[in-house]
Amino acid sequence: MQTANKGKLVSLSEAAALVRDGDRVALGGNVLHRAPMAFVRELARQGKKGLKLVKTAGAHDIDLLCAAGCVAEVDAGFVSYETEFGLASHYRKAVESGAVKANEHACYTVIGALRAAATGAPFMPVVGLKTGDLIKENDYFTIIPDPFGGVHVPVVKAIVPDVAVIHVQEADAAGNAVIHGPKYEDVLMSRAAKSVIITAERIVSAQAFRQRPEQVDIPGFLVAAVVHAPRGAAPCACDRAYEADIRALERFKKMAADQIGDYLAEYEKSDRSARTFGGWNR
């Protein structure tokens, strides 16, 4: 069934154009699972600069943006590929050269900082910071007196993304989105960010969600734009849709930074075909 009401559906290039140089961008997914890779590639094609990336556990997404020279700063608890692929070499080189500032975190301190943002609080207690030296490495952390007279409490400063970019399996034209399988920190990011952009494997009718409203993870009123992006997480995996493309990831890992344009070109046809509007998938 076709309809003229495209709601918040836009093209991939239009959605990426909403991200400004210097924005703080939270990326959904976890390591090689459901990362918004089509959107990440479009950010690189558009030559975004000075991005401040936020993710609990990043891999190909952060590595690619660092290789493309788009990144100024990263807040993440972990940036590396899974065991089969080793370290995120472009990210590592960018940090070692001083081109990218890496703010040291544990995954849970990123979660705490996003929880603070989601609740409108300036900080969030993270008691686990009492152990180890992490608190010495990041000025987002400090220790404050317990206002109720107990022991001092370590806290992490809120991180408020300008935009969260989240790839999902299903969304409607109004931006209501459903995540199948592990949700990671994506729902939290959608509440913490000033704006949300959704890329979706399938666009479904609004009627589909009216029949199962309890499944909606991200409500449309939080969402600025929706992109129909089949295989939008590739070459990473998307639960219940496809596995990671091992050969593509191995090929990328061997590339020098000056070959990234060729890599982006490999995906350009499929990325550009991300439709502004299509038939409903019930």
mmCIF file with all atom_site columns, C-alpha atoms in Angstrom, residues 40-131:
data_model
loop_
_atom_site.group_PDB
_atom_site.id
_atom_site.type_symbol
_atom_site.label_atom_id
_atom_site.label_alt_id
_atom_site.label_comp_id
_atom_site.label_asym_id
_atom_site.label_entity_id
_atom_site.label_seq_id
_atom_site.pdbx_PDB_ins_code
_atom_site.Cartn_x
_atom_site.Cartn_y
_atom_site.Cartn_z
_atom_site.occupancy
_atom_site.B_iso_or_equiv
_atom_site.pdbx_formal_charge
_atom_site.auth_seq_id
_atom_site.auth_comp_id
_atom_site.auth_asym_id
_atom_site.auth_atom_id
_atom_site.pdbx_PDB_model_num
ATOM 1  C CA . VAL A 1 40  ? 28.231 6.873   9.620  1.00 0.00 ? 40  VAL A CA 1
ATOM 2  C CA . ARG A 1 41  ? 29.424 6.482   6.034  1.00 0.00 ? 41  ARG A CA 1
ATOM 3  C CA . GLU A 1 42  ? 27.277 9.412   4.945  1.00 0.00 ? 42  GLU A CA 1
ATOM 4  C CA . LEU A 1 43  ? 28.767 11.598  7.685  1.00 0.00 ? 43  LEU A CA 1
ATOM 5  C CA . ALA A 1 44  ? 32.190 10.719  6.272  1.00 0.00 ? 44  ALA A CA 1
ATOM 6  C CA . ARG A 1 45  ? 31.095 11.468  2.680  1.00 0.00 ? 45  ARG A CA 1
ATOM 7  C CA . GLN A 1 46  ? 29.776 14.850  3.742  1.00 0.00 ? 46  GLN A CA 1
ATOM 8  C CA . GLY A 1 47  ? 33.115 15.644  5.380  1.00 0.00 ? 47  GLY A CA 1
ATOM 9  C CA . LYS A 1 48  ? 31.802 16.420  8.847  1.00 0.00 ? 48  LYS A CA 1
ATOM 10 C CA . LYS A 1 49  ? 34.434 17.811  11.186 1.00 0.00 ? 49  LYS A CA 1
ATOM 11 C CA . GLY A 1 50  ? 34.990 18.076  14.913 1.00 0.00 ? 50  GLY A CA 1
ATOM 12 C CA . LEU A 1 51  ? 32.389 15.496  15.944 1.00 0.00 ? 51  LEU A CA 1
ATOM 13 C CA . LYS A 1 52  ? 32.304 14.442  19.580 1.00 0.00 ? 52  LYS A CA 1
ATOM 14 C CA . LEU A 1 53  ? 31.256 10.793  19.624 1.00 0.00 ? 53  LEU A CA 1
ATOM 15 C CA . VAL A 1 54  ? 29.506 9.027   22.496 1.00 0.00 ? 54  VAL A CA 1
ATOM 16 C CA . LYS A 1 55  ? 29.160 5.246   22.831 1.00 0.00 ? 55  LYS A CA 1
ATOM 17 C CA . THR A 1 56  ? 29.618 2.663   25.543 1.00 0.00 ? 56  THR A CA 1
ATOM 18 C CA . ALA A 1 57  ? 31.382 0.154   23.269 1.00 0.00 ? 57  ALA A CA 1
ATOM 19 C CA . GLY A 1 58  ? 32.339 1.247   19.764 1.00 0.00 ? 58  GLY A CA 1
ATOM 20 C CA . ALA A 1 59  ? 34.199 -0.424  16.912 1.00 0.00 ? 59  ALA A CA 1
ATOM 21 C CA . HIS A 1 60  ? 33.828 0.009   13.148 1.00 0.00 ? 60  HIS A CA 1
ATOM 22 C CA . ASP A 1 61  ? 31.692 3.146   13.448 1.00 0.00 ? 61  ASP A CA 1
ATOM 23 C CA . ILE A 1 62  ? 34.186 5.146   15.496 1.00 0.00 ? 62  ILE A CA 1
ATOM 24 C CA . ASP A 1 63  ? 37.171 3.664   13.645 1.00 0.00 ? 63  ASP A CA 1
ATOM 25 C CA . LEU A 1 64  ? 35.772 4.696   10.255 1.00 0.00 ? 64  LEU A CA 1
ATOM 26 C CA . LEU A 1 65  ? 34.945 8.246   11.342 1.00 0.00 ? 65  LEU A CA 1
ATOM 27 C CA . CYS A 1 66  ? 38.433 8.652   12.796 1.00 0.00 ? 66  CYS A CA 1
ATOM 28 C CA . ALA A 1 67  ? 39.982 7.369   9.566  1.00 0.00 ? 67  ALA A CA 1
ATOM 29 C CA . ALA A 1 68  ? 37.908 9.927   7.647  1.00 0.00 ? 68  ALA A CA 1
ATOM 30 C CA . GLY A 1 69  ? 39.089 12.801  9.862  1.00 0.00 ? 69  GLY A CA 1
ATOM 31 C CA . CYS A 1 70  ? 35.614 13.592  11.200 1.00 0.00 ? 70  CYS A CA 1
ATOM 32 C CA . VAL A 1 71  ? 36.282 13.246  14.928 1.00 0.00 ? 71  VAL A CA 1
ATOM 33 C CA . ALA A 1 72  ? 37.582 15.602  17.592 1.00 0.00 ? 72  ALA A CA 1
ATOM 34 C CA . GLU A 1 73  ? 36.665 13.729  20.765 1.00 0.00 ? 73  GLU A CA 1
ATOM 35 C CA . VAL A 1 74  ? 35.354 10.356  21.945 1.00 0.00 ? 74  VAL A CA 1
ATOM 36 C CA . ASP A 1 75  ? 33.548 9.424   25.154 1.00 0.00 ? 75  ASP A CA 1
ATOM 37 C CA . ALA A 1 76  ? 33.468 5.632   25.269 1.00 0.00 ? 76  ALA A CA 1
ATOM 38 C CA . GLY A 1 77  ? 34.141 2.834   27.688 1.00 0.00 ? 77  GLY A CA 1
ATOM 39 C CA . PHE A 1 78  ? 35.636 0.648   24.961 1.00 0.00 ? 78  PHE A CA 1
ATOM 40 C CA . VAL A 1 79  ? 36.685 1.154   21.346 1.00 0.00 ? 79  VAL A CA 1
ATOM 41 C CA . SER A 1 80  ? 37.968 -1.974  19.637 1.00 0.00 ? 80  SER A CA 1
ATOM 42 C CA . TYR A 1 81  ? 36.796 -4.711  17.318 1.00 0.00 ? 81  TYR A CA 1
ATOM 43 C CA . GLU A 1 82  ? 35.729 -8.057  18.658 1.00 0.00 ? 82  GLU A CA 1
ATOM 44 C CA . THR A 1 83  ? 38.421 -10.687 19.230 1.00 0.00 ? 83  THR A CA 1
ATOM 45 C CA . GLU A 1 84  ? 38.606 -11.831 15.628 1.00 0.00 ? 84  GLU A CA 1
ATOM 46 C CA . PHE A 1 85  ? 39.646 -8.386  14.345 1.00 0.00 ? 85  PHE A CA 1
ATOM 47 C CA . GLY A 1 86  ? 41.731 -6.865  17.120 1.00 0.00 ? 86  GLY A CA 1
ATOM 48 C CA . LEU A 1 87  ? 42.205 -3.167  17.875 1.00 0.00 ? 87  LEU A CA 1
ATOM 49 C CA . ALA A 1 88  ? 40.557 -0.208  16.164 1.00 0.00 ? 88  ALA A CA 1
ATOM 50 C CA . SER A 1 89  ? 43.770 0.977   14.532 1.00 0.00 ? 89  SER A CA 1
ATOM 51 C CA . HIS A 1 90  ? 42.514 4.230   12.970 1.00 0.00 ? 90  HIS A CA 1
ATOM 52 C CA . TYR A 1 91  ? 41.046 5.330   16.299 1.00 0.00 ? 91  TYR A CA 1
ATOM 53 C CA . ARG A 1 92  ? 44.244 4.367   18.101 1.00 0.00 ? 92  ARG A CA 1
ATOM 54 C CA . LYS A 1 93  ? 46.458 6.278   15.661 1.00 0.00 ? 93  LYS A CA 1
ATOM 55 C CA . ALA A 1 94  ? 44.222 9.350   15.870 1.00 0.00 ? 94  ALA A CA 1
ATOM 56 C CA . VAL A 1 95  ? 44.433 9.336   19.675 1.00 0.00 ? 95  VAL A CA 1
ATOM 57 C CA . GLU A 1 96  ? 48.187 8.716   19.711 1.00 0.00 ? 96  GLU A CA 1
ATOM 58 C CA . SER A 1 97  ? 48.789 11.586  17.280 1.00 0.00 ? 97  SER A CA 1
ATOM 59 C CA . GLY A 1 98  ? 46.654 13.982  19.294 1.00 0.00 ? 98  GLY A CA 1
ATOM 60 C CA . ALA A 1 99  ? 44.141 14.446  16.487 1.00 0.00 ? 99  ALA A CA 1
ATOM 61 C CA . VAL A 1 100 ? 41.388 12.923  18.658 1.00 0.00 ? 100 VAL A CA 1
ATOM 62 C CA . LYS A 1 101 ? 40.897 13.382  22.393 1.00 0.00 ? 101 LYS A CA 1
ATOM 63 C CA . ALA A 1 102 ? 39.873 10.151  24.145 1.00 0.00 ? 102 ALA A CA 1
ATOM 64 C CA . ASN A 1 103 ? 37.987 10.777  27.372 1.00 0.00 ? 103 ASN A CA 1
ATOM 65 C CA . GLU A 1 104 ? 38.677 7.761   29.566 1.00 0.00 ? 104 GLU A CA 1
ATOM 66 C CA . HIS A 1 105 ? 35.531 5.980   30.728 1.00 0.00 ? 105 HIS A CA 1
ATOM 67 C CA . ALA A 1 106 ? 34.207 2.665   31.872 1.00 0.00 ? 106 ALA A CA 1
ATOM 68 C CA . CYS A 1 107 ? 31.096 1.603   29.979 1.00 0.00 ? 107 CYS A CA 1
ATOM 69 C CA . TYR A 1 108 ? 29.058 2.226   33.098 1.00 0.00 ? 108 TYR A CA 1
ATOM 70 C CA . THR A 1 109 ? 30.291 5.813   33.496 1.00 0.00 ? 109 THR A CA 1
ATOM 71 C CA . VAL A 1 110 ? 29.029 6.562   29.975 1.00 0.00 ? 110 VAL A CA 1
ATOM 72 C CA . ILE A 1 111 ? 25.705 5.017   31.000 1.00 0.00 ? 111 ILE A CA 1
ATOM 73 C CA . GLY A 1 112 ? 25.674 7.115   34.185 1.00 0.00 ? 112 GLY A CA 1
ATOM 74 C CA . ALA A 1 113 ? 26.409 10.292  32.239 1.00 0.00 ? 113 ALA A CA 1
ATOM 75 C CA . LEU A 1 114 ? 23.583 9.544   29.803 1.00 0.00 ? 114 LEU A CA 1
ATOM 76 C CA . ARG A 1 115 ? 21.213 8.729   32.677 1.00 0.00 ? 115 ARG A CA 1
ATOM 77 C CA . ALA A 1 116 ? 21.970 12.120  34.188 1.00 0.00 ? 116 ALA A CA 1
ATOM 78 C CA . ALA A 1 117 ? 21.149 13.784  30.869 1.00 0.00 ? 117 ALA A CA 1
ATOM 79 C CA . ALA A 1 118 ? 17.956 11.762  30.476 1.00 0.00 ? 118 ALA A CA 1
ATOM 80 C CA . THR A 1 119 ? 16.697 12.868  33.887 1.00 0.00 ? 119 THR A CA 1
ATOM 81 C CA . GLY A 1 120 ? 17.805 16.479  33.507 1.00 0.00 ? 120 GLY A CA 1
ATOM 82 C CA . ALA A 1 121 ? 20.354 16.156  36.311 1.00 0.00 ? 121 ALA A CA 1
ATOM 83 C CA . PRO A 1 122 ? 23.824 17.749  36.061 1.00 0.00 ? 122 PRO A CA 1
ATOM 84 C CA . PHE A 1 123 ? 25.566 14.592  37.284 1.00 0.00 ? 123 PHE A CA 1
ATOM 85 C CA . MET A 1 124 ? 24.964 11.008  38.394 1.00 0.00 ? 124 MET A CA 1
ATOM 86 C CA . PRO A 1 125 ? 26.594 9.045   41.251 1.00 0.00 ? 125 PRO A CA 1
ATOM 87 C CA . VAL A 1 126 ? 28.820 6.159   40.124 1.00 0.00 ? 126 VAL A CA 1
ATOM 88 C CA . VAL A 1 127 ? 29.988 4.476   43.300 1.00 0.00 ? 127 VAL A CA 1
ATOM 89 C CA . GLY A 1 128 ? 32.297 2.082   41.448 1.00 0.00 ? 128 GLY A CA 1
ATOM 90 C CA . LEU A 1 129 ? 34.648 4.975   40.677 1.00 0.00 ? 129 LEU A CA 1
ATOM 91 C CA . LYS A 1 130 ? 35.979 4.609   44.232 1.00 0.00 ? 130 LYS A CA 1
ATOM 92 C CA . THR A 1 131 ? 38.047 1.687   42.951 1.00 0.00 ? 131 THR A CA 1
#
